[in-house]
Short mmCIF file of N, CA and C in Angstrom, two decimals:
data_model
loop_
_atom_site.label_atom_id
_atom_site.label_comp_id
_atom_site.label_asym_id
_atom_site.label_seq_id
_atom_site.Cartn_x
_atom_site.Cartn_y
_atom_site.Cartn_z
N MET A 214 0.84 -1.17 0.00
CA MET A 214 0.00 0.00 0.00
C MET A 214 0.89 1.24 0.00
N TYR A 215 0.49 2.20 -0.79
CA TYR A 215 1.23 3.45 -0.91
C TYR A 215 0.27 4.57 -0.52
N GLU A 216 0.49 5.16 0.65
CA GLU A 216 -0.42 6.18 1.16
C GLU A 216 0.02 7.58 0.75
N ASN A 217 -0.97 8.39 0.39
CA ASN A 217 -0.79 9.80 0.08
C ASN A 217 0.34 10.10 -0.90
N PRO A 218 0.30 9.51 -2.10
CA PRO A 218 1.34 9.83 -3.09
C PRO A 218 1.22 11.26 -3.62
N PHE A 219 0.06 11.89 -3.40
CA PHE A 219 -0.15 13.28 -3.80
C PHE A 219 -1.25 13.86 -2.93
N ILE A 220 -1.36 15.19 -2.91
CA ILE A 220 -2.38 15.87 -2.12
C ILE A 220 -3.64 16.08 -2.96
N GLN A 221 -3.50 16.71 -4.13
CA GLN A 221 -4.60 16.90 -5.05
C GLN A 221 -4.08 16.71 -6.47
N LEU A 222 -4.86 16.01 -7.26
CA LEU A 222 -4.43 15.73 -8.63
C LEU A 222 -5.52 16.21 -9.58
N THR A 223 -5.14 17.05 -10.55
CA THR A 223 -6.10 17.59 -11.51
C THR A 223 -5.86 17.07 -12.93
N ALA A 224 -4.77 16.34 -13.11
CA ALA A 224 -4.45 15.70 -14.39
C ALA A 224 -3.49 14.57 -14.09
N PHE A 225 -3.52 13.53 -14.93
CA PHE A 225 -2.56 12.45 -14.72
C PHE A 225 -2.39 11.62 -15.97
N THR A 226 -1.30 10.87 -15.96
CA THR A 226 -1.07 9.76 -16.87
C THR A 226 -0.70 8.57 -16.00
N LEU A 227 -1.42 7.48 -16.13
CA LEU A 227 -1.15 6.24 -15.40
C LEU A 227 -0.71 5.20 -16.42
N SER A 228 0.47 4.64 -16.21
CA SER A 228 1.06 3.71 -17.18
C SER A 228 1.52 2.45 -16.46
N MET A 229 1.33 1.30 -17.09
CA MET A 229 1.77 0.03 -16.50
C MET A 229 1.85 -1.06 -17.56
N TRP A 230 2.58 -2.11 -17.23
CA TRP A 230 2.60 -3.34 -18.01
C TRP A 230 1.90 -4.41 -17.19
N VAL A 231 1.03 -5.19 -17.84
CA VAL A 231 0.28 -6.22 -17.13
C VAL A 231 0.18 -7.48 -17.98
N GLN A 232 0.19 -8.61 -17.31
CA GLN A 232 0.01 -9.92 -17.94
C GLN A 232 -0.90 -10.71 -17.00
N VAL A 233 -2.09 -11.10 -17.47
CA VAL A 233 -3.03 -11.78 -16.57
C VAL A 233 -3.12 -13.27 -16.85
N ASP A 234 -3.43 -13.99 -15.79
CA ASP A 234 -3.69 -15.42 -15.86
C ASP A 234 -5.12 -15.58 -16.38
N THR A 235 -5.28 -16.28 -17.48
CA THR A 235 -6.60 -16.40 -18.11
C THR A 235 -7.51 -17.42 -17.44
N SER A 236 -7.06 -18.05 -16.36
CA SER A 236 -7.93 -19.02 -15.68
C SER A 236 -8.93 -18.33 -14.75
N THR A 237 -8.74 -17.05 -14.46
CA THR A 237 -9.72 -16.28 -13.70
C THR A 237 -10.15 -15.09 -14.54
N THR A 238 -11.35 -14.56 -14.29
CA THR A 238 -11.93 -13.58 -15.21
C THR A 238 -11.90 -12.13 -14.74
N PHE A 239 -11.44 -11.85 -13.54
CA PHE A 239 -11.46 -10.49 -12.99
C PHE A 239 -10.12 -10.18 -12.33
N HIS A 240 -9.45 -9.14 -12.79
CA HIS A 240 -8.14 -8.76 -12.26
C HIS A 240 -8.10 -7.25 -12.02
N THR A 241 -7.79 -6.84 -10.81
CA THR A 241 -7.59 -5.42 -10.53
C THR A 241 -6.09 -5.15 -10.54
N ALA A 242 -5.65 -4.32 -11.47
CA ALA A 242 -4.23 -4.00 -11.57
C ALA A 242 -3.87 -2.84 -10.65
N PHE A 243 -4.74 -1.82 -10.59
CA PHE A 243 -4.45 -0.59 -9.85
C PHE A 243 -5.71 -0.12 -9.15
N SER A 244 -5.59 0.23 -7.89
CA SER A 244 -6.73 0.73 -7.12
C SER A 244 -6.28 1.91 -6.27
N TYR A 245 -7.00 3.02 -6.39
CA TYR A 245 -6.74 4.21 -5.57
C TYR A 245 -8.04 4.56 -4.86
N SER A 246 -7.99 4.59 -3.54
CA SER A 246 -9.19 4.92 -2.77
C SER A 246 -8.92 6.13 -1.89
N THR A 247 -10.01 6.79 -1.52
CA THR A 247 -9.94 7.93 -0.61
C THR A 247 -10.92 7.68 0.53
N THR A 248 -10.90 8.52 1.52
CA THR A 248 -11.86 8.36 2.63
C THR A 248 -13.28 8.56 2.14
N ARG A 249 -13.46 9.24 1.03
CA ARG A 249 -14.79 9.52 0.49
C ARG A 249 -15.22 8.52 -0.59
N GLN A 250 -14.25 7.86 -1.25
CA GLN A 250 -14.58 7.05 -2.42
C GLN A 250 -13.64 5.85 -2.53
N SER A 251 -14.22 4.64 -2.43
CA SER A 251 -13.37 3.45 -2.53
C SER A 251 -12.86 3.22 -3.95
N ASN A 252 -13.60 3.69 -4.95
CA ASN A 252 -13.15 3.58 -6.34
C ASN A 252 -12.76 4.95 -6.88
N GLY A 253 -11.79 5.57 -6.21
CA GLY A 253 -11.30 6.87 -6.65
C GLY A 253 -10.70 6.79 -8.04
N LEU A 254 -9.90 5.74 -8.28
CA LEU A 254 -9.32 5.46 -9.59
C LEU A 254 -8.93 3.99 -9.61
N SER A 255 -9.46 3.24 -10.55
CA SER A 255 -9.12 1.82 -10.67
C SER A 255 -8.90 1.46 -12.13
N MET A 256 -8.03 0.48 -12.34
CA MET A 256 -7.84 -0.10 -13.66
C MET A 256 -7.98 -1.60 -13.51
N GLU A 257 -8.92 -2.17 -14.26
CA GLU A 257 -9.24 -3.59 -14.15
C GLU A 257 -9.11 -4.27 -15.51
N VAL A 258 -8.69 -5.52 -15.47
CA VAL A 258 -8.66 -6.36 -16.67
C VAL A 258 -9.66 -7.48 -16.43
N ARG A 259 -10.64 -7.55 -17.29
CA ARG A 259 -11.66 -8.60 -17.21
C ARG A 259 -11.63 -9.41 -18.49
N SER A 260 -12.29 -10.55 -18.46
CA SER A 260 -12.27 -11.41 -19.65
C SER A 260 -12.95 -10.74 -20.84
N THR A 261 -13.88 -9.82 -20.59
CA THR A 261 -14.64 -9.19 -21.67
C THR A 261 -14.25 -7.75 -21.95
N GLU A 262 -13.44 -7.15 -21.08
CA GLU A 262 -13.12 -5.73 -21.23
C GLU A 262 -11.93 -5.33 -20.37
N THR A 263 -11.32 -4.22 -20.74
CA THR A 263 -10.39 -3.50 -19.87
C THR A 263 -11.19 -2.31 -19.37
N ARG A 264 -11.16 -2.08 -18.06
CA ARG A 264 -12.10 -1.12 -17.49
C ARG A 264 -11.39 -0.13 -16.57
N ILE A 265 -11.78 1.13 -16.67
CA ILE A 265 -11.30 2.14 -15.74
C ILE A 265 -12.49 2.71 -14.97
N LEU A 266 -12.23 3.07 -13.73
CA LEU A 266 -13.22 3.73 -12.90
C LEU A 266 -12.57 4.99 -12.34
N LEU A 267 -13.24 6.11 -12.47
CA LEU A 267 -12.80 7.36 -11.86
C LEU A 267 -13.96 7.87 -11.04
N ASP A 268 -13.77 7.86 -9.72
CA ASP A 268 -14.81 8.29 -8.79
C ASP A 268 -16.13 7.57 -9.11
N ASP A 269 -16.03 6.27 -9.34
CA ASP A 269 -17.15 5.36 -9.61
C ASP A 269 -17.78 5.50 -11.00
N GLU A 270 -17.28 6.36 -11.86
CA GLU A 270 -17.76 6.38 -13.25
C GLU A 270 -16.91 5.40 -14.04
N ILE A 271 -17.56 4.58 -14.86
CA ILE A 271 -16.90 3.48 -15.57
C ILE A 271 -16.78 3.78 -17.06
N ARG A 272 -15.62 3.42 -17.61
CA ARG A 272 -15.41 3.43 -19.05
C ARG A 272 -14.80 2.07 -19.42
N SER A 273 -15.25 1.51 -20.55
CA SER A 273 -14.79 0.18 -20.97
C SER A 273 -14.05 0.25 -22.30
N PHE A 274 -13.07 -0.65 -22.44
CA PHE A 274 -12.22 -0.71 -23.62
C PHE A 274 -12.00 -2.17 -23.99
N PRO A 275 -11.38 -2.45 -25.14
CA PRO A 275 -11.16 -3.84 -25.54
C PRO A 275 -10.36 -4.63 -24.50
N PRO A 276 -10.64 -5.93 -24.41
CA PRO A 276 -9.93 -6.76 -23.43
C PRO A 276 -8.48 -7.03 -23.84
N VAL A 277 -7.66 -7.29 -22.82
CA VAL A 277 -6.26 -7.73 -23.03
C VAL A 277 -6.09 -9.05 -22.30
N PHE A 278 -7.05 -9.91 -22.50
CA PHE A 278 -7.18 -11.14 -21.74
C PHE A 278 -6.66 -12.32 -22.54
N ASP A 279 -5.33 -12.35 -22.78
CA ASP A 279 -4.78 -13.41 -23.61
C ASP A 279 -3.51 -14.04 -23.04
N GLY A 280 -3.13 -13.67 -21.82
CA GLY A 280 -1.94 -14.24 -21.20
C GLY A 280 -0.63 -13.60 -21.64
N HIS A 281 -0.69 -12.62 -22.54
CA HIS A 281 0.51 -11.92 -23.01
C HIS A 281 0.68 -10.60 -22.26
N TRP A 282 1.88 -10.05 -22.31
CA TRP A 282 2.14 -8.74 -21.72
C TRP A 282 1.48 -7.66 -22.55
N HIS A 283 0.87 -6.68 -21.87
CA HIS A 283 0.26 -5.53 -22.53
C HIS A 283 0.59 -4.26 -21.77
N HIS A 284 0.82 -3.20 -22.51
CA HIS A 284 1.02 -1.88 -21.90
C HIS A 284 -0.33 -1.17 -21.86
N LEU A 285 -0.72 -0.73 -20.66
CA LEU A 285 -1.96 0.02 -20.47
C LEU A 285 -1.60 1.42 -20.02
N CYS A 286 -2.27 2.40 -20.59
CA CYS A 286 -1.97 3.79 -20.24
C CYS A 286 -3.25 4.63 -20.33
N LEU A 287 -3.54 5.34 -19.26
CA LEU A 287 -4.71 6.21 -19.19
C LEU A 287 -4.25 7.63 -18.93
N THR A 288 -4.75 8.58 -19.73
CA THR A 288 -4.48 9.99 -19.48
C THR A 288 -5.81 10.68 -19.18
N TRP A 289 -5.76 11.72 -18.34
CA TRP A 289 -6.98 12.46 -17.99
C TRP A 289 -6.61 13.85 -17.47
N THR A 290 -7.44 14.82 -17.78
CA THR A 290 -7.32 16.16 -17.20
C THR A 290 -8.69 16.65 -16.78
N ASN A 291 -8.74 17.40 -15.68
CA ASN A 291 -10.03 17.87 -15.19
C ASN A 291 -10.47 19.16 -15.88
N VAL A 292 -9.60 19.79 -16.67
CA VAL A 292 -9.95 21.05 -17.33
C VAL A 292 -11.20 20.87 -18.19
N ASP A 293 -11.19 19.85 -19.04
CA ASP A 293 -12.35 19.54 -19.88
C ASP A 293 -12.81 18.10 -19.69
N GLY A 294 -12.20 17.40 -18.75
CA GLY A 294 -12.57 16.01 -18.49
C GLY A 294 -12.07 15.04 -19.54
N LYS A 295 -11.20 15.48 -20.42
CA LYS A 295 -10.76 14.62 -21.53
C LYS A 295 -9.88 13.48 -21.02
N TYR A 296 -10.23 12.27 -21.46
CA TYR A 296 -9.40 11.10 -21.16
C TYR A 296 -9.07 10.38 -22.46
N SER A 297 -7.98 9.64 -22.44
CA SER A 297 -7.60 8.76 -23.54
C SER A 297 -7.06 7.47 -22.94
N MET A 298 -7.48 6.35 -23.48
CA MET A 298 -7.00 5.05 -23.04
C MET A 298 -6.19 4.44 -24.18
N TYR A 299 -4.97 4.03 -23.85
CA TYR A 299 -4.07 3.41 -24.82
C TYR A 299 -3.79 1.98 -24.40
N ILE A 300 -3.83 1.09 -25.35
CA ILE A 300 -3.43 -0.30 -25.13
C ILE A 300 -2.32 -0.60 -26.12
N ASP A 301 -1.17 -0.98 -25.59
CA ASP A 301 0.02 -1.25 -26.40
C ASP A 301 0.37 -0.07 -27.31
N GLY A 302 0.21 1.15 -26.76
CA GLY A 302 0.60 2.36 -27.46
C GLY A 302 -0.40 2.89 -28.46
N ILE A 303 -1.53 2.21 -28.62
CA ILE A 303 -2.55 2.61 -29.60
C ILE A 303 -3.79 3.10 -28.86
N SER A 304 -4.31 4.25 -29.27
CA SER A 304 -5.51 4.80 -28.64
C SER A 304 -6.70 3.86 -28.88
N LYS A 305 -7.34 3.46 -27.81
CA LYS A 305 -8.49 2.56 -27.91
C LYS A 305 -9.79 3.22 -27.47
N GLY A 306 -9.70 4.49 -27.10
CA GLY A 306 -10.90 5.20 -26.71
C GLY A 306 -10.57 6.52 -26.06
N GLN A 307 -11.44 7.48 -26.30
CA GLN A 307 -11.29 8.77 -25.65
C GLN A 307 -12.65 9.40 -25.49
N GLY A 308 -12.71 10.37 -24.65
CA GLY A 308 -13.96 11.05 -24.38
C GLY A 308 -13.77 12.03 -23.23
N ASN A 309 -14.88 12.35 -22.59
CA ASN A 309 -14.83 13.28 -21.48
C ASN A 309 -15.62 12.74 -20.30
N PHE A 310 -15.07 12.88 -19.12
CA PHE A 310 -15.81 12.64 -17.90
C PHE A 310 -15.12 13.30 -16.72
N LYS A 311 -15.91 13.62 -15.72
CA LYS A 311 -15.42 14.20 -14.47
C LYS A 311 -14.73 15.55 -14.67
N THR A 312 -15.30 16.41 -15.52
CA THR A 312 -14.77 17.76 -15.70
C THR A 312 -14.78 18.48 -14.35
N GLY A 313 -13.67 19.12 -14.02
CA GLY A 313 -13.56 19.87 -12.78
C GLY A 313 -13.26 19.04 -11.55
N HIS A 314 -13.26 17.72 -11.68
CA HIS A 314 -13.01 16.84 -10.54
C HIS A 314 -11.56 16.96 -10.07
N VAL A 315 -11.35 16.94 -8.77
CA VAL A 315 -10.02 16.93 -8.18
C VAL A 315 -9.88 15.64 -7.39
N ILE A 316 -8.84 14.87 -7.67
CA ILE A 316 -8.60 13.62 -6.95
C ILE A 316 -7.84 13.95 -5.67
N PRO A 317 -8.46 13.68 -4.50
CA PRO A 317 -7.81 14.03 -3.23
C PRO A 317 -6.81 12.96 -2.79
N GLU A 318 -6.11 13.25 -1.69
CA GLU A 318 -5.14 12.29 -1.17
C GLU A 318 -5.85 10.99 -0.79
N GLY A 319 -5.11 9.89 -0.87
CA GLY A 319 -5.69 8.58 -0.60
C GLY A 319 -4.62 7.52 -0.54
N ALA A 320 -4.98 6.31 -0.98
CA ALA A 320 -4.06 5.18 -0.90
C ALA A 320 -4.10 4.35 -2.18
N VAL A 321 -2.92 3.97 -2.66
CA VAL A 321 -2.78 3.11 -3.84
C VAL A 321 -2.52 1.69 -3.38
N VAL A 322 -3.22 0.75 -4.00
CA VAL A 322 -2.95 -0.67 -3.81
C VAL A 322 -2.82 -1.27 -5.20
N LEU A 323 -1.76 -2.02 -5.42
CA LEU A 323 -1.56 -2.71 -6.69
C LEU A 323 -2.06 -4.14 -6.57
N GLY A 324 -2.74 -4.62 -7.61
CA GLY A 324 -3.14 -6.01 -7.68
C GLY A 324 -4.33 -6.40 -6.83
N GLN A 325 -5.07 -5.43 -6.31
CA GLN A 325 -6.20 -5.74 -5.44
C GLN A 325 -7.15 -4.55 -5.39
N GLU A 326 -8.45 -4.79 -5.59
CA GLU A 326 -9.43 -3.72 -5.47
C GLU A 326 -9.67 -3.39 -4.00
N GLN A 327 -9.89 -2.12 -3.71
CA GLN A 327 -10.27 -1.68 -2.37
C GLN A 327 -11.78 -1.43 -2.36
N ASP A 328 -12.51 -2.18 -1.56
CA ASP A 328 -13.95 -1.96 -1.43
C ASP A 328 -14.26 -0.96 -0.33
N SER A 329 -13.23 -0.56 0.39
CA SER A 329 -13.31 0.52 1.37
C SER A 329 -11.93 1.16 1.43
N PHE A 330 -11.82 2.31 2.08
CA PHE A 330 -10.54 3.00 2.14
C PHE A 330 -9.50 2.12 2.82
N LYS A 331 -8.46 1.75 2.08
CA LYS A 331 -7.35 0.91 2.54
C LYS A 331 -7.80 -0.47 3.03
N GLY A 332 -8.89 -0.98 2.47
CA GLY A 332 -9.34 -2.30 2.91
C GLY A 332 -10.48 -2.84 2.08
N GLY A 333 -11.23 -3.76 2.67
CA GLY A 333 -12.34 -4.40 1.98
C GLY A 333 -11.88 -5.28 0.84
N PHE A 334 -10.78 -5.97 1.05
CA PHE A 334 -10.18 -6.78 -0.01
C PHE A 334 -10.92 -8.10 -0.20
N SER A 335 -11.04 -8.52 -1.45
CA SER A 335 -11.66 -9.79 -1.80
C SER A 335 -10.73 -10.52 -2.77
N SER A 336 -10.45 -11.78 -2.47
CA SER A 336 -9.53 -12.54 -3.33
C SER A 336 -10.07 -12.68 -4.75
N SER A 337 -11.39 -12.60 -4.93
CA SER A 337 -11.97 -12.73 -6.27
C SER A 337 -11.68 -11.51 -7.14
N GLN A 338 -11.20 -10.42 -6.54
CA GLN A 338 -10.90 -9.20 -7.29
C GLN A 338 -9.40 -8.94 -7.39
N ALA A 339 -8.61 -9.93 -7.00
CA ALA A 339 -7.15 -9.78 -7.00
C ALA A 339 -6.57 -10.09 -8.37
N LEU A 340 -5.45 -9.47 -8.66
CA LEU A 340 -4.73 -9.75 -9.89
C LEU A 340 -4.06 -11.11 -9.77
N GLN A 341 -4.32 -11.97 -10.72
CA GLN A 341 -3.61 -13.23 -10.86
C GLN A 341 -2.78 -13.08 -12.13
N GLY A 342 -1.50 -12.86 -11.96
CA GLY A 342 -0.64 -12.61 -13.10
C GLY A 342 0.54 -11.77 -12.70
N ASN A 343 0.98 -10.92 -13.61
CA ASN A 343 2.17 -10.11 -13.38
C ASN A 343 1.90 -8.65 -13.70
N LEU A 344 2.60 -7.80 -12.98
CA LEU A 344 2.44 -6.36 -13.12
C LEU A 344 3.81 -5.72 -12.94
N THR A 345 4.14 -4.75 -13.78
CA THR A 345 5.43 -4.06 -13.63
C THR A 345 5.34 -2.65 -14.20
N SER A 346 6.33 -1.86 -13.85
CA SER A 346 6.50 -0.50 -14.38
C SER A 346 5.26 0.36 -14.21
N VAL A 347 4.67 0.33 -13.02
CA VAL A 347 3.52 1.19 -12.71
C VAL A 347 4.06 2.58 -12.38
N ASN A 348 3.66 3.55 -13.17
CA ASN A 348 4.12 4.93 -12.99
C ASN A 348 2.97 5.89 -13.23
N MET A 349 3.02 7.04 -12.53
CA MET A 349 2.01 8.08 -12.72
C MET A 349 2.68 9.44 -12.75
N TRP A 350 2.20 10.25 -13.69
CA TRP A 350 2.66 11.63 -13.83
C TRP A 350 1.49 12.56 -13.53
N ASP A 351 1.79 13.79 -13.14
CA ASP A 351 0.74 14.76 -12.83
C ASP A 351 0.39 15.63 -14.04
N LYS A 352 0.50 15.04 -15.21
CA LYS A 352 0.17 15.73 -16.45
C LYS A 352 -0.26 14.69 -17.48
N VAL A 353 -0.85 15.18 -18.55
CA VAL A 353 -1.25 14.32 -19.66
C VAL A 353 -0.06 14.18 -20.61
N LEU A 354 0.43 12.96 -20.77
CA LEU A 354 1.49 12.71 -21.74
C LEU A 354 0.88 12.71 -23.14
N THR A 355 1.67 13.08 -24.13
CA THR A 355 1.20 13.10 -25.51
C THR A 355 1.09 11.67 -26.04
N ALA A 356 0.39 11.51 -27.15
CA ALA A 356 0.27 10.20 -27.79
C ALA A 356 1.65 9.66 -28.16
N GLU A 357 2.55 10.53 -28.57
CA GLU A 357 3.90 10.11 -28.93
C GLU A 357 4.66 9.61 -27.69
N GLU A 358 4.50 10.31 -26.57
CA GLU A 358 5.16 9.88 -25.34
C GLU A 358 4.61 8.54 -24.86
N VAL A 359 3.30 8.35 -24.98
CA VAL A 359 2.69 7.07 -24.59
C VAL A 359 3.20 5.96 -25.49
N SER A 360 3.27 6.21 -26.79
CA SER A 360 3.79 5.21 -27.72
C SER A 360 5.22 4.83 -27.37
N SER A 361 6.01 5.79 -26.97
CA SER A 361 7.39 5.52 -26.57
C SER A 361 7.43 4.62 -25.33
N LEU A 362 6.55 4.88 -24.37
CA LEU A 362 6.48 4.03 -23.17
C LEU A 362 6.11 2.60 -23.53
N ALA A 363 5.20 2.45 -24.48
CA ALA A 363 4.71 1.12 -24.86
C ALA A 363 5.72 0.34 -25.69
N ASN A 364 6.70 1.02 -26.23
CA ASN A 364 7.68 0.35 -27.09
C ASN A 364 9.04 0.16 -26.44
N LYS A 365 9.09 0.33 -25.12
CA LYS A 365 10.33 0.13 -24.37
C LYS A 365 10.03 -0.77 -23.18
N CYS A 366 10.96 -1.63 -22.86
CA CYS A 366 10.78 -2.49 -21.69
C CYS A 366 10.82 -1.68 -20.40
N TYR A 367 11.82 -0.90 -20.24
CA TYR A 367 12.00 -0.16 -19.00
C TYR A 367 11.71 1.30 -19.29
N THR A 368 10.68 1.81 -18.65
CA THR A 368 10.18 3.13 -18.97
C THR A 368 10.64 4.16 -17.96
N ALA A 369 10.47 5.41 -18.34
CA ALA A 369 10.77 6.52 -17.44
C ALA A 369 9.86 6.44 -16.22
N GLU A 370 10.38 6.93 -15.09
CA GLU A 370 9.58 6.90 -13.87
C GLU A 370 8.68 8.13 -13.80
N GLY A 371 7.51 7.93 -13.21
CA GLY A 371 6.57 9.03 -13.04
C GLY A 371 7.05 10.02 -12.00
N ASN A 372 6.44 11.21 -12.00
CA ASN A 372 6.81 12.20 -11.00
C ASN A 372 5.84 12.21 -9.82
N VAL A 373 4.77 11.43 -9.89
CA VAL A 373 3.83 11.29 -8.78
C VAL A 373 3.98 9.93 -8.12
N ILE A 374 3.95 8.89 -8.93
CA ILE A 374 4.16 7.52 -8.46
C ILE A 374 5.25 6.90 -9.32
N LYS A 375 6.23 6.32 -8.66
CA LYS A 375 7.34 5.65 -9.35
C LYS A 375 7.27 4.16 -9.03
N TRP A 376 7.51 3.35 -10.03
CA TRP A 376 7.52 1.90 -9.83
C TRP A 376 8.47 1.52 -8.71
N THR A 377 9.63 2.15 -8.65
CA THR A 377 10.61 1.79 -7.62
C THR A 377 10.11 2.11 -6.21
N ASP A 378 9.15 3.04 -6.08
CA ASP A 378 8.58 3.33 -4.75
C ASP A 378 7.88 2.11 -4.16
N PHE A 379 7.36 1.25 -5.01
CA PHE A 379 6.61 0.08 -4.54
C PHE A 379 7.53 -1.04 -4.05
N HIS A 380 8.77 -1.04 -4.47
CA HIS A 380 9.68 -2.12 -4.11
C HIS A 380 9.80 -2.30 -2.61
N GLU A 381 9.74 -1.21 -1.86
CA GLU A 381 9.87 -1.32 -0.40
C GLU A 381 8.52 -1.35 0.31
N LYS A 382 7.43 -1.37 -0.44
CA LYS A 382 6.09 -1.36 0.15
C LYS A 382 5.34 -2.67 -0.10
N ILE A 383 6.03 -3.73 -0.44
CA ILE A 383 5.39 -5.00 -0.75
C ILE A 383 4.91 -5.68 0.53
N THR A 384 3.63 -6.06 0.54
CA THR A 384 3.06 -6.79 1.67
C THR A 384 2.17 -7.90 1.13
N GLY A 385 1.76 -8.79 2.01
CA GLY A 385 0.87 -9.86 1.60
C GLY A 385 1.61 -10.96 0.87
N ASN A 386 0.91 -11.63 -0.03
CA ASN A 386 1.47 -12.77 -0.76
C ASN A 386 2.10 -12.34 -2.08
N LEU A 387 2.75 -11.20 -2.07
CA LEU A 387 3.41 -10.71 -3.27
C LEU A 387 4.90 -10.96 -3.19
N LYS A 388 5.49 -11.11 -4.34
CA LYS A 388 6.95 -11.20 -4.37
C LYS A 388 7.45 -10.38 -5.54
N LEU A 389 8.59 -9.79 -5.34
CA LEU A 389 9.21 -8.99 -6.37
C LEU A 389 9.98 -9.91 -7.30
N ASN A 390 9.58 -9.90 -8.57
CA ASN A 390 10.21 -10.74 -9.57
C ASN A 390 10.90 -9.82 -10.56
N CYS A 391 12.18 -9.92 -10.65
CA CYS A 391 12.95 -9.02 -11.52
C CYS A 391 13.21 -9.62 -12.90
N ALA A 392 12.47 -10.64 -13.27
CA ALA A 392 12.65 -11.24 -14.59
C ALA A 392 12.36 -10.21 -15.67
N ARG A 393 13.02 -10.33 -16.79
CA ARG A 393 12.81 -9.41 -17.90
C ARG A 393 11.54 -9.79 -18.65
N PHE A 394 10.48 -9.01 -18.43
CA PHE A 394 9.21 -9.33 -19.07
C PHE A 394 9.27 -9.14 -20.57
N CYS A 395 10.20 -8.36 -21.07
CA CYS A 395 10.30 -8.13 -22.51
C CYS A 395 10.84 -9.33 -23.26
N ASP A 396 11.40 -10.28 -22.54
CA ASP A 396 11.91 -11.48 -23.19
C ASP A 396 10.79 -12.39 -23.69
N ASN A 397 9.55 -12.13 -23.23
CA ASN A 397 8.42 -13.00 -23.60
C ASN A 397 7.88 -12.64 -24.96
#
């Protein structure tokens, strides 16, 4: 768990690499909750869709449910609510939601949905698979920058959340695996 990675966020880019086990149908890769909202920001991989939730509003995109590594990247700004979802560096959807919304301080959990602030965990909503290079910036990266992230194994670290920050925050039945995922 990573508590209070920021105070207020009005724009972001969330980037990660994920590989899911296809024997289960629901995987939460990223969960951010606040005292006011358990689904402040979530990214889920399901058998039928890739799904994001921002303050409980849902947007759905094509599934990445094939056992292979995929780069997922979501950008959003509260100025006009514009979001873009990229899968493997290619835009898979964009639109507007949550114009003017400010994401308050809270807690990040990787690989598990939070049904309450910093808790309410259910094994049926846990990630079964692999996750790496989770990074967040406090700005919207361009399509070119996202494409660059998706075409490199080891990506630049975010200025809000850095993958290396999680290395010392591992709890539960997780283990740090330093295998080169790009070799697959």
